[in-house]
């Protein structure tokens, strides 16, 4: 089957690409989705308390504002419903083929197109029978993001554990935690959201903390019916509201780029601990010793109070092994539990490792990225013509909405397609020297930032300490650079 565009993934990125292509009358595309429903991370992460830590009015598409958000920070169900609604509004339902996992893709220089290999997903349903086929296309848009492969640490003896084990991204809703002894491993963005509701249900919760996160108060509240009415009646008001949130979050870049400026926020975060936690020993354990911003800054009002409950115990000794009955820590203590929940994040560096993507001259993407993932404007990769990666290397944010970055990248992809049409060219590749110069510039900007200098070890950095995840600048600068495809960056094949 030949298509013009194959989009992989139906989260925010894949849907944005699909909507924009359809709007431009470039209708010849298909979205391939490994699961049975759309939504990406907002479909997969269903743990109790799951919500976005970016304000909903900004964490949504500028071209599809939702005046009906019920909270400042929407919960997972509401964001997922927003994405489902978009699929209806933009008539994407029959453009998405579910239960299809993309296993790889090869570029064919002769035709200037790609052959995409798929297989039926384990979770695939009879909604579609397309799995197992190959699809020829001109362009591939990879929209899977990097936070979808759960990371479960290899802990000695884990396979021997007699109880229940699951990861926060694969929450076992069939398993009732009521009255159980529960171990939670990890204290990142996910864990701090599900620890409070789990603590309410469990008889005992033992929280294994390796590094305490910096946590600021969450300025959350319901959005009243009157406000929602006003946003519906006066769309300009909602745009203004969104712009105000955008400006406030953007200002944070100054602090991330100048770690010394983080002292004020650290003070606020310490007061936040002090207000909730009376026990000085627990306070000490919860206070980070690195600069705020080095790891993702979290927001919560219920996490610290949950840790002061009688049934919650914070353990800071390292985990050495798991036995049939529980978790053993470096001090020799065995913490008996019924269930272990991993809130240990995702395999960011391996996001593309399983895929056989073969570009020009038979070069594999895994080989091109042997020393680390690198792209031009986070979107195109030299040697891989007509391939676009959304939420690619160095497009992540620690200060604002990824949806804004996705929209910027999608605009860039569309401009590349326009450029090809205007020049009557078949394929577009990135000049390696332009990609190298762009990445050298990124490295320089990142070097002075808190992510590099803050004295912590985070998933923002790869095993060599190189930051290949974050955009280190204002997002409007990224938007400016992705507004138009610069022919000087590209090689066009007639
Ligand atoms: P994460 O931020 O990577 O946190 C993982 C946690 O597990 C950390 O506390 C880490 O400790 C701990 N850990 C990892 N391996 C361990 C081991 N072997 N032993 C003990 N502890 C271990 O993962 P996440 O909380 O799932 O969040 C991942 C990302 O998803 C976030 O940064 C964010 O971008 C996104 N997210 C966003 C939202 C949102 O509201 N927008 C919500 C949830 C997640 P160390 O710190 O010591 O490594």
Coordinates of C-alpha atoms in Angstrom, one line a residue, residues 54-463:
X54 CA 1.2 22.3 33.3
X55 CA -1.9 24.4 33.3
X56 CA -4.6 23.0 31.1
X57 CA -5.2 26.2 29.2
X58 CA -1.6 26.0 27.9
X59 CA -1.4 22.2 27.8
X60 CA -3.8 22.0 24.9
X61 CA -3.6 23.0 21.2
X62 CA -3.7 26.7 20.4
X63 CA -6.0 25.9 17.4
X64 CA -8.3 23.8 19.6
X65 CA -8.8 25.7 22.8
X66 CA -11.1 24.0 25.4
X67 CA -13.1 26.5 27.3
X68 CA -14.5 23.7 29.5
X69 CA -11.4 22.7 31.5
X70 CA -12.7 22.1 35.0
X71 CA -9.4 22.6 36.8
X72 CA -6.3 24.7 36.4
X73 CA -4.4 21.4 36.2
X74 CA -6.5 18.9 34.4
X75 CA -6.6 15.3 35.5
X76 CA -5.7 12.4 33.2
X77 CA -9.4 11.5 32.3
X78 CA -10.1 15.1 31.2
X79 CA -7.0 15.3 29.0
X80 CA -7.7 12.0 27.5
X81 CA -11.3 13.1 26.8
X82 CA -10.0 16.2 25.1
X83 CA -7.9 14.1 22.8
X84 CA -10.8 11.8 22.0
X85 CA -12.9 14.8 21.3
X86 CA -10.3 16.1 18.8
X87 CA -10.4 12.8 16.9
X88 CA -14.1 13.3 16.4
X89 CA -14.0 17.0 15.7
X90 CA -11.3 16.6 13.1
X91 CA -12.8 13.4 11.7
X92 CA -9.7 11.3 12.4
X93 CA -11.4 8.2 13.6
X94 CA -11.0 6.3 10.4
X95 CA -7.5 7.5 9.8
X96 CA -6.1 5.7 12.8
X97 CA -5.3 2.0 12.6
X98 CA -5.1 0.5 16.0
X99 CA -3.2 -2.6 17.2
X100 CA -0.4 -1.9 14.8
X101 CA 3.1 -1.8 16.1
X102 CA 5.8 -0.3 13.9
X103 CA 8.9 -2.4 14.1
X104 CA 11.1 -0.5 11.6
X105 CA 11.4 1.4 8.4
X106 CA 13.8 1.6 5.5
X107 CA 14.5 4.5 3.2
X108 CA 14.7 3.8 -0.6
X109 CA 16.9 6.3 -2.3
X110 CA 15.5 5.3 -5.7
X111 CA 11.9 6.2 -4.9
X112 CA 12.7 8.8 -2.3
X113 CA 10.3 7.1 0.1
X114 CA 10.1 4.7 3.0
X115 CA 8.9 1.2 3.6
X116 CA 7.4 0.9 7.0
X117 CA 7.2 -2.5 8.7
X118 CA 4.5 -3.3 11.1
X119 CA 3.3 -6.2 13.2
X120 CA 0.0 -6.9 15.0
X121 CA 0.3 -5.6 18.6
X122 CA -0.1 -8.1 21.4
X123 CA -3.0 -5.9 22.6
X124 CA -4.3 -5.5 19.1
X125 CA -8.0 -6.1 18.6
X126 CA -10.0 -6.9 15.5
X127 CA -10.6 -3.2 14.9
X128 CA -8.1 -3.5 12.1
X129 CA -6.3 -6.3 10.5
X130 CA -3.4 -4.2 9.1
X131 CA -0.8 -5.6 11.4
X132 CA 2.0 -7.6 9.8
X133 CA 2.0 -5.7 6.6
X134 CA 4.5 -3.2 5.1
X135 CA 3.4 0.2 4.0
X136 CA 5.2 2.3 1.4
X137 CA 5.1 6.0 1.9
X138 CA 7.0 9.2 1.1
X139 CA 7.2 10.6 4.6
X140 CA 7.4 9.1 8.0
X141 CA 6.5 11.2 11.1
X142 CA 7.6 9.6 14.3
X143 CA 5.3 10.8 17.1
X144 CA 5.9 8.4 19.9
X145 CA 7.8 10.5 22.3
X146 CA 10.4 9.2 24.7
X147 CA 8.4 8.5 27.8
X148 CA 6.5 5.3 27.0
X149 CA 8.8 2.4 27.8
X150 CA 8.5 1.9 31.6
X151 CA 11.8 1.5 33.3
X152 CA 11.9 -1.2 36.1
X153 CA 15.3 -1.4 37.8
X154 CA 17.0 -4.7 37.9
X155 CA 16.9 -5.5 41.6
X156 CA 18.3 -8.8 42.8
X157 CA 15.6 -11.3 43.7
X158 CA 12.6 -9.3 42.3
X159 CA 11.4 -12.4 40.3
X160 CA 11.2 -14.3 43.6
X161 CA 8.8 -11.8 45.2
X162 CA 5.5 -13.6 46.2
X163 CA 3.3 -10.5 46.1
X164 CA 2.0 -8.2 43.3
X165 CA 4.4 -6.0 41.3
X166 CA 3.5 -3.3 38.8
X167 CA 4.8 0.0 37.3
X168 CA 2.9 3.3 37.6
X169 CA 2.4 3.4 33.8
X170 CA 0.8 0.0 33.8
X171 CA -1.4 0.4 36.9
X172 CA -3.1 -2.8 38.0
X173 CA -6.7 -1.5 38.6
X174 CA -7.9 -5.0 39.2
X175 CA -5.7 -5.2 42.3
X176 CA -7.2 -3.8 45.5
X177 CA -4.6 -2.1 47.7
X178 CA -7.1 -1.6 50.6
X179 CA -5.6 -2.8 53.8
X180 CA -2.3 -4.0 52.1
X181 CA 1.3 -3.3 53.0
X182 CA 2.6 -1.4 49.9
X183 CA 6.1 -0.5 48.8
X184 CA 6.5 2.4 46.5
X185 CA 9.9 2.7 44.8
X186 CA 10.7 6.2 43.4
X187 CA 9.8 9.7 44.2
X188 CA 9.5 11.4 40.8
X189 CA 6.6 13.2 39.0
X190 CA 4.4 10.1 38.9
X191 CA 5.0 8.8 42.4
X192 CA 4.3 12.1 44.2
X193 CA 0.9 12.0 42.5
X194 CA -0.1 8.5 43.4
X195 CA 1.5 8.2 46.9
X196 CA -1.3 10.3 48.6
X197 CA -4.3 8.3 47.3
X198 CA -2.4 5.0 47.9
X199 CA -1.5 6.0 51.5
X200 CA -5.2 6.6 52.2
X201 CA -6.1 3.1 51.1
X202 CA -3.2 1.0 52.2
X203 CA -2.6 -0.3 55.7
X204 CA 1.0 0.6 55.4
X205 CA 3.0 2.4 52.8
X206 CA 6.8 2.2 52.7
X207 CA 8.3 4.8 50.3
X208 CA 11.8 4.1 49.0
X209 CA 13.4 7.4 48.2
X210 CA 16.8 7.5 46.4
X211 CA 16.9 11.3 45.8
X212 CA 14.3 13.7 47.2
X213 CA 12.7 16.0 44.5
X214 CA 12.2 19.7 44.9
X215 CA 8.5 20.3 45.3
X216 CA 6.7 23.6 45.1
X217 CA 3.1 24.4 46.1
X218 CA 0.5 23.6 43.4
X219 CA -1.6 26.6 42.7
X220 CA -4.6 24.5 41.6
X221 CA -8.3 25.2 41.9
X222 CA -11.5 24.3 40.1
X223 CA -12.4 26.6 37.2
X224 CA -15.9 27.9 38.0
X225 CA -18.9 27.5 35.8
X226 CA -19.0 31.3 35.3
X227 CA -15.4 31.4 34.2
X228 CA -16.1 28.5 31.7
X229 CA -19.1 30.4 30.4
X230 CA -16.9 33.5 29.9
X231 CA -14.3 31.5 28.0
X232 CA -17.0 30.1 25.8
X233 CA -18.6 33.5 25.2
X234 CA -15.4 35.5 24.7
X235 CA -12.7 33.3 23.1
X236 CA -10.3 36.3 23.1
X237 CA -10.5 36.2 26.9
X238 CA -9.3 32.6 26.9
X239 CA -6.5 33.4 24.5
X240 CA -5.4 36.2 26.9
X241 CA -5.6 33.8 29.8
X242 CA -3.4 31.3 28.0
X243 CA -0.9 34.0 27.0
X244 CA -0.6 35.1 30.7
X245 CA 0.2 31.5 31.7
X246 CA 2.6 31.2 28.9
X247 CA 4.5 34.3 29.8
X248 CA 4.7 33.3 33.5
X249 CA 6.1 29.9 32.7
X250 CA 8.5 31.3 30.1
X251 CA 10.0 33.6 32.7
X252 CA 11.3 30.5 34.5
X253 CA 13.9 29.9 31.8
X254 CA 15.9 32.8 33.3
X255 CA 16.3 30.8 36.5
X256 CA 17.1 27.5 34.7
X257 CA 19.9 29.2 32.8
X258 CA 21.2 31.0 35.9
X259 CA 21.3 28.5 38.8
X260 CA 22.1 31.2 41.3
X261 CA 18.7 32.6 40.8
X262 CA 17.0 29.4 42.1
X263 CA 17.8 30.3 45.7
X264 CA 14.4 32.1 46.1
X265 CA 12.4 29.1 44.9
X266 CA 14.5 26.8 47.1
X267 CA 13.5 28.9 50.1
X268 CA 9.8 28.6 49.0
X269 CA 10.1 24.9 48.6
X270 CA 11.8 24.5 52.0
X271 CA 8.9 26.5 53.6
X272 CA 6.6 24.1 51.8
X273 CA 8.2 21.2 53.6
X274 CA 8.3 23.0 56.9
X275 CA 4.6 23.8 56.8
X276 CA 3.6 20.2 56.3
X277 CA 6.3 18.2 58.1
X278 CA 7.0 18.7 61.9
X279 CA 9.5 15.9 62.3
X280 CA 13.0 17.4 61.7
X281 CA 14.5 14.1 60.7
X282 CA 11.8 13.6 58.0
X283 CA 12.3 17.2 56.9
X284 CA 16.0 16.6 56.5
X285 CA 15.4 13.5 54.5
X286 CA 12.9 15.3 52.2
X287 CA 15.2 18.3 51.6
X288 CA 17.3 18.0 48.4
X289 CA 21.0 18.8 48.4
X290 CA 21.2 19.8 44.7
X291 CA 20.1 23.0 43.0
X292 CA 16.4 23.3 42.3
X293 CA 15.7 22.7 38.6
X294 CA 18.5 20.1 38.1
X295 CA 15.8 17.5 38.1
X296 CA 12.2 18.2 37.1
X297 CA 10.6 20.6 39.6
X298 CA 7.5 19.1 40.9
X299 CA 4.3 20.6 42.3
X300 CA 2.0 19.1 44.9
X301 CA 0.0 20.1 48.0
X302 CA -0.8 16.6 49.3
X303 CA 2.5 14.7 49.0
X304 CA 4.2 16.0 52.1
X305 CA 1.1 15.8 54.3
X306 CA 0.7 12.1 53.1
X307 CA 4.3 11.4 54.2
X308 CA 3.4 12.5 57.8
X309 CA 0.6 9.9 58.1
X310 CA 1.1 7.2 60.8
X311 CA 0.9 4.5 58.1
X312 CA 3.6 6.0 55.9
X313 CA 7.3 5.3 56.3
X314 CA 10.0 7.0 54.2
X315 CA 13.1 4.8 53.7
X316 CA 16.3 6.4 52.4
X317 CA 18.6 3.4 52.7
X318 CA 19.4 2.0 49.3
X319 CA 17.6 -1.1 48.1
X320 CA 19.9 -4.2 47.9
X321 CA 17.5 -7.0 47.1
X322 CA 13.9 -8.3 47.1
X323 CA 13.0 -11.4 48.9
X324 CA 9.8 -13.5 48.7
X325 CA 8.3 -11.3 51.4
X326 CA 9.6 -7.8 50.8
X327 CA 12.4 -5.4 50.2
X328 CA 15.8 -5.5 51.9
X329 CA 17.7 -2.2 52.3
X330 CA 21.4 -1.5 52.9
X331 CA 21.0 -1.3 56.7
X332 CA 19.9 -5.0 56.6
X333 CA 16.3 -4.3 57.3
X334 CA 13.6 -6.4 55.5
X335 CA 10.5 -4.4 54.8
X336 CA 7.7 -6.9 54.4
X337 CA 5.1 -5.9 51.8
X338 CA 2.2 -7.3 49.8
X339 CA 2.7 -5.2 46.7
X340 CA 5.6 -3.3 45.1
X341 CA 4.7 -0.3 42.9
X342 CA 7.5 1.1 40.7
X343 CA 7.4 4.8 40.1
X344 CA 10.8 4.6 38.5
X345 CA 10.1 6.4 35.2
X346 CA 10.9 5.5 31.6
X347 CA 13.7 4.3 29.4
X348 CA 14.4 7.6 27.8
X349 CA 17.7 6.7 26.1
X350 CA 16.3 3.5 24.7
X351 CA 13.2 5.0 23.2
X352 CA 14.4 4.1 19.6
X353 CA 16.7 1.2 20.5
X354 CA 14.2 -1.5 19.5
X355 CA 13.5 0.0 16.1
X356 CA 15.2 -0.9 12.9
X357 CA 15.1 2.4 11.1
X358 CA 17.5 2.3 8.1
X359 CA 18.2 5.5 6.3
X360 CA 20.4 6.5 3.3
X361 CA 23.2 4.1 2.3
X362 CA 21.8 1.5 4.7
X363 CA 22.8 3.4 7.9
X364 CA 20.8 2.4 10.9
X365 CA 19.4 5.1 13.2
X366 CA 20.8 3.2 16.2
X367 CA 24.3 3.4 14.6
X368 CA 23.9 7.1 13.7
X369 CA 22.9 7.6 17.3
X370 CA 25.5 5.3 18.8
X371 CA 27.0 8.2 20.8
X372 CA 23.7 9.7 21.6
X373 CA 20.5 11.0 19.8
X374 CA 21.0 14.1 17.8
X375 CA 18.7 15.9 15.3
X376 CA 18.4 19.2 13.6
X377 CA 15.8 21.4 15.3
X378 CA 14.9 18.2 17.2
X379 CA 13.0 17.1 14.1
X380 CA 15.2 15.9 11.2
X381 CA 18.2 13.6 11.2
X382 CA 21.0 13.8 8.6
X383 CA 21.1 10.7 6.5
X384 CA 17.4 10.0 7.1
X385 CA 15.6 11.9 4.4
X386 CA 11.8 12.5 4.6
X387 CA 11.8 11.3 8.2
X388 CA 10.5 13.6 10.9
X389 CA 10.7 13.0 14.7
X390 CA 8.3 14.8 16.9
X391 CA 9.3 15.3 20.5
X392 CA 12.8 14.4 19.2
X393 CA 16.2 15.0 20.8
X394 CA 16.5 18.3 22.8
X395 CA 12.8 19.3 22.4
X396 CA 11.8 18.4 26.0
X397 CA 11.0 21.2 28.4
X398 CA 11.4 21.6 32.1
X399 CA 9.5 24.9 32.3
X400 CA 6.5 24.9 30.0
X401 CA 4.1 23.0 27.8
X402 CA 5.3 20.3 25.4
X403 CA 2.2 20.9 23.3
X404 CA 3.6 24.3 22.3
X405 CA 6.8 22.5 21.1
X406 CA 4.8 19.9 19.2
X407 CA 2.9 22.6 17.4
X408 CA 6.2 24.3 16.4
X409 CA 7.6 21.0 15.1
X410 CA 4.5 20.2 13.1
X411 CA 4.6 23.7 11.5
X412 CA 8.2 22.9 10.5
X413 CA 7.3 19.6 9.0
X414 CA 4.5 21.2 6.9
X415 CA 6.9 23.9 5.8
X416 CA 9.4 21.2 4.7
X417 CA 6.6 19.6 2.6
X418 CA 5.7 22.9 1.1
X419 CA 9.4 23.5 0.2
X420 CA 9.5 20.1 -1.5
X421 CA 6.4 21.0 -3.5
X422 CA 7.6 24.4 -4.5
X423 CA 11.0 23.0 -5.7
X424 CA 9.4 20.0 -7.3
X425 CA 11.8 17.8 -5.2
X426 CA 11.3 14.3 -4.1
X427 CA 13.3 14.1 -0.9
X428 CA 14.7 16.3 1.7
X429 CA 17.8 15.5 3.9
X430 CA 19.5 17.6 6.5
X431 CA 23.1 18.8 5.9
X432 CA 25.2 17.0 8.6
X433 CA 27.3 20.1 9.2
X434 CA 24.2 22.2 9.9
X435 CA 23.0 19.6 12.3
X436 CA 26.4 19.5 14.0
X437 CA 26.5 23.3 14.3
X438 CA 23.0 23.4 15.8
X439 CA 23.9 20.7 18.4
X440 CA 27.1 22.5 19.3
X441 CA 25.1 25.6 19.9
X442 CA 22.7 23.6 22.1
X443 CA 25.6 22.1 24.1
X444 CA 27.0 25.5 24.8
X445 CA 23.6 26.8 26.0
X446 CA 23.1 23.7 28.2
X447 CA 26.5 23.9 29.7
X448 CA 25.7 26.9 31.9
X449 CA 22.3 25.7 32.9
X450 CA 21.1 24.2 36.2
X451 CA 20.5 20.8 34.5
X452 CA 24.2 20.4 34.0
X453 CA 25.6 22.4 36.9
X454 CA 23.0 21.7 39.6
X455 CA 24.8 18.8 41.2
X456 CA 22.4 16.0 40.5
X457 CA 22.0 13.0 38.2
X458 CA 18.8 13.1 36.2
X459 CA 17.3 11.4 33.2
X460 CA 17.8 14.6 31.3
X461 CA 21.4 13.5 30.9
X462 CA 22.7 10.4 29.1
X463 CA 25.3 8.0 30.5

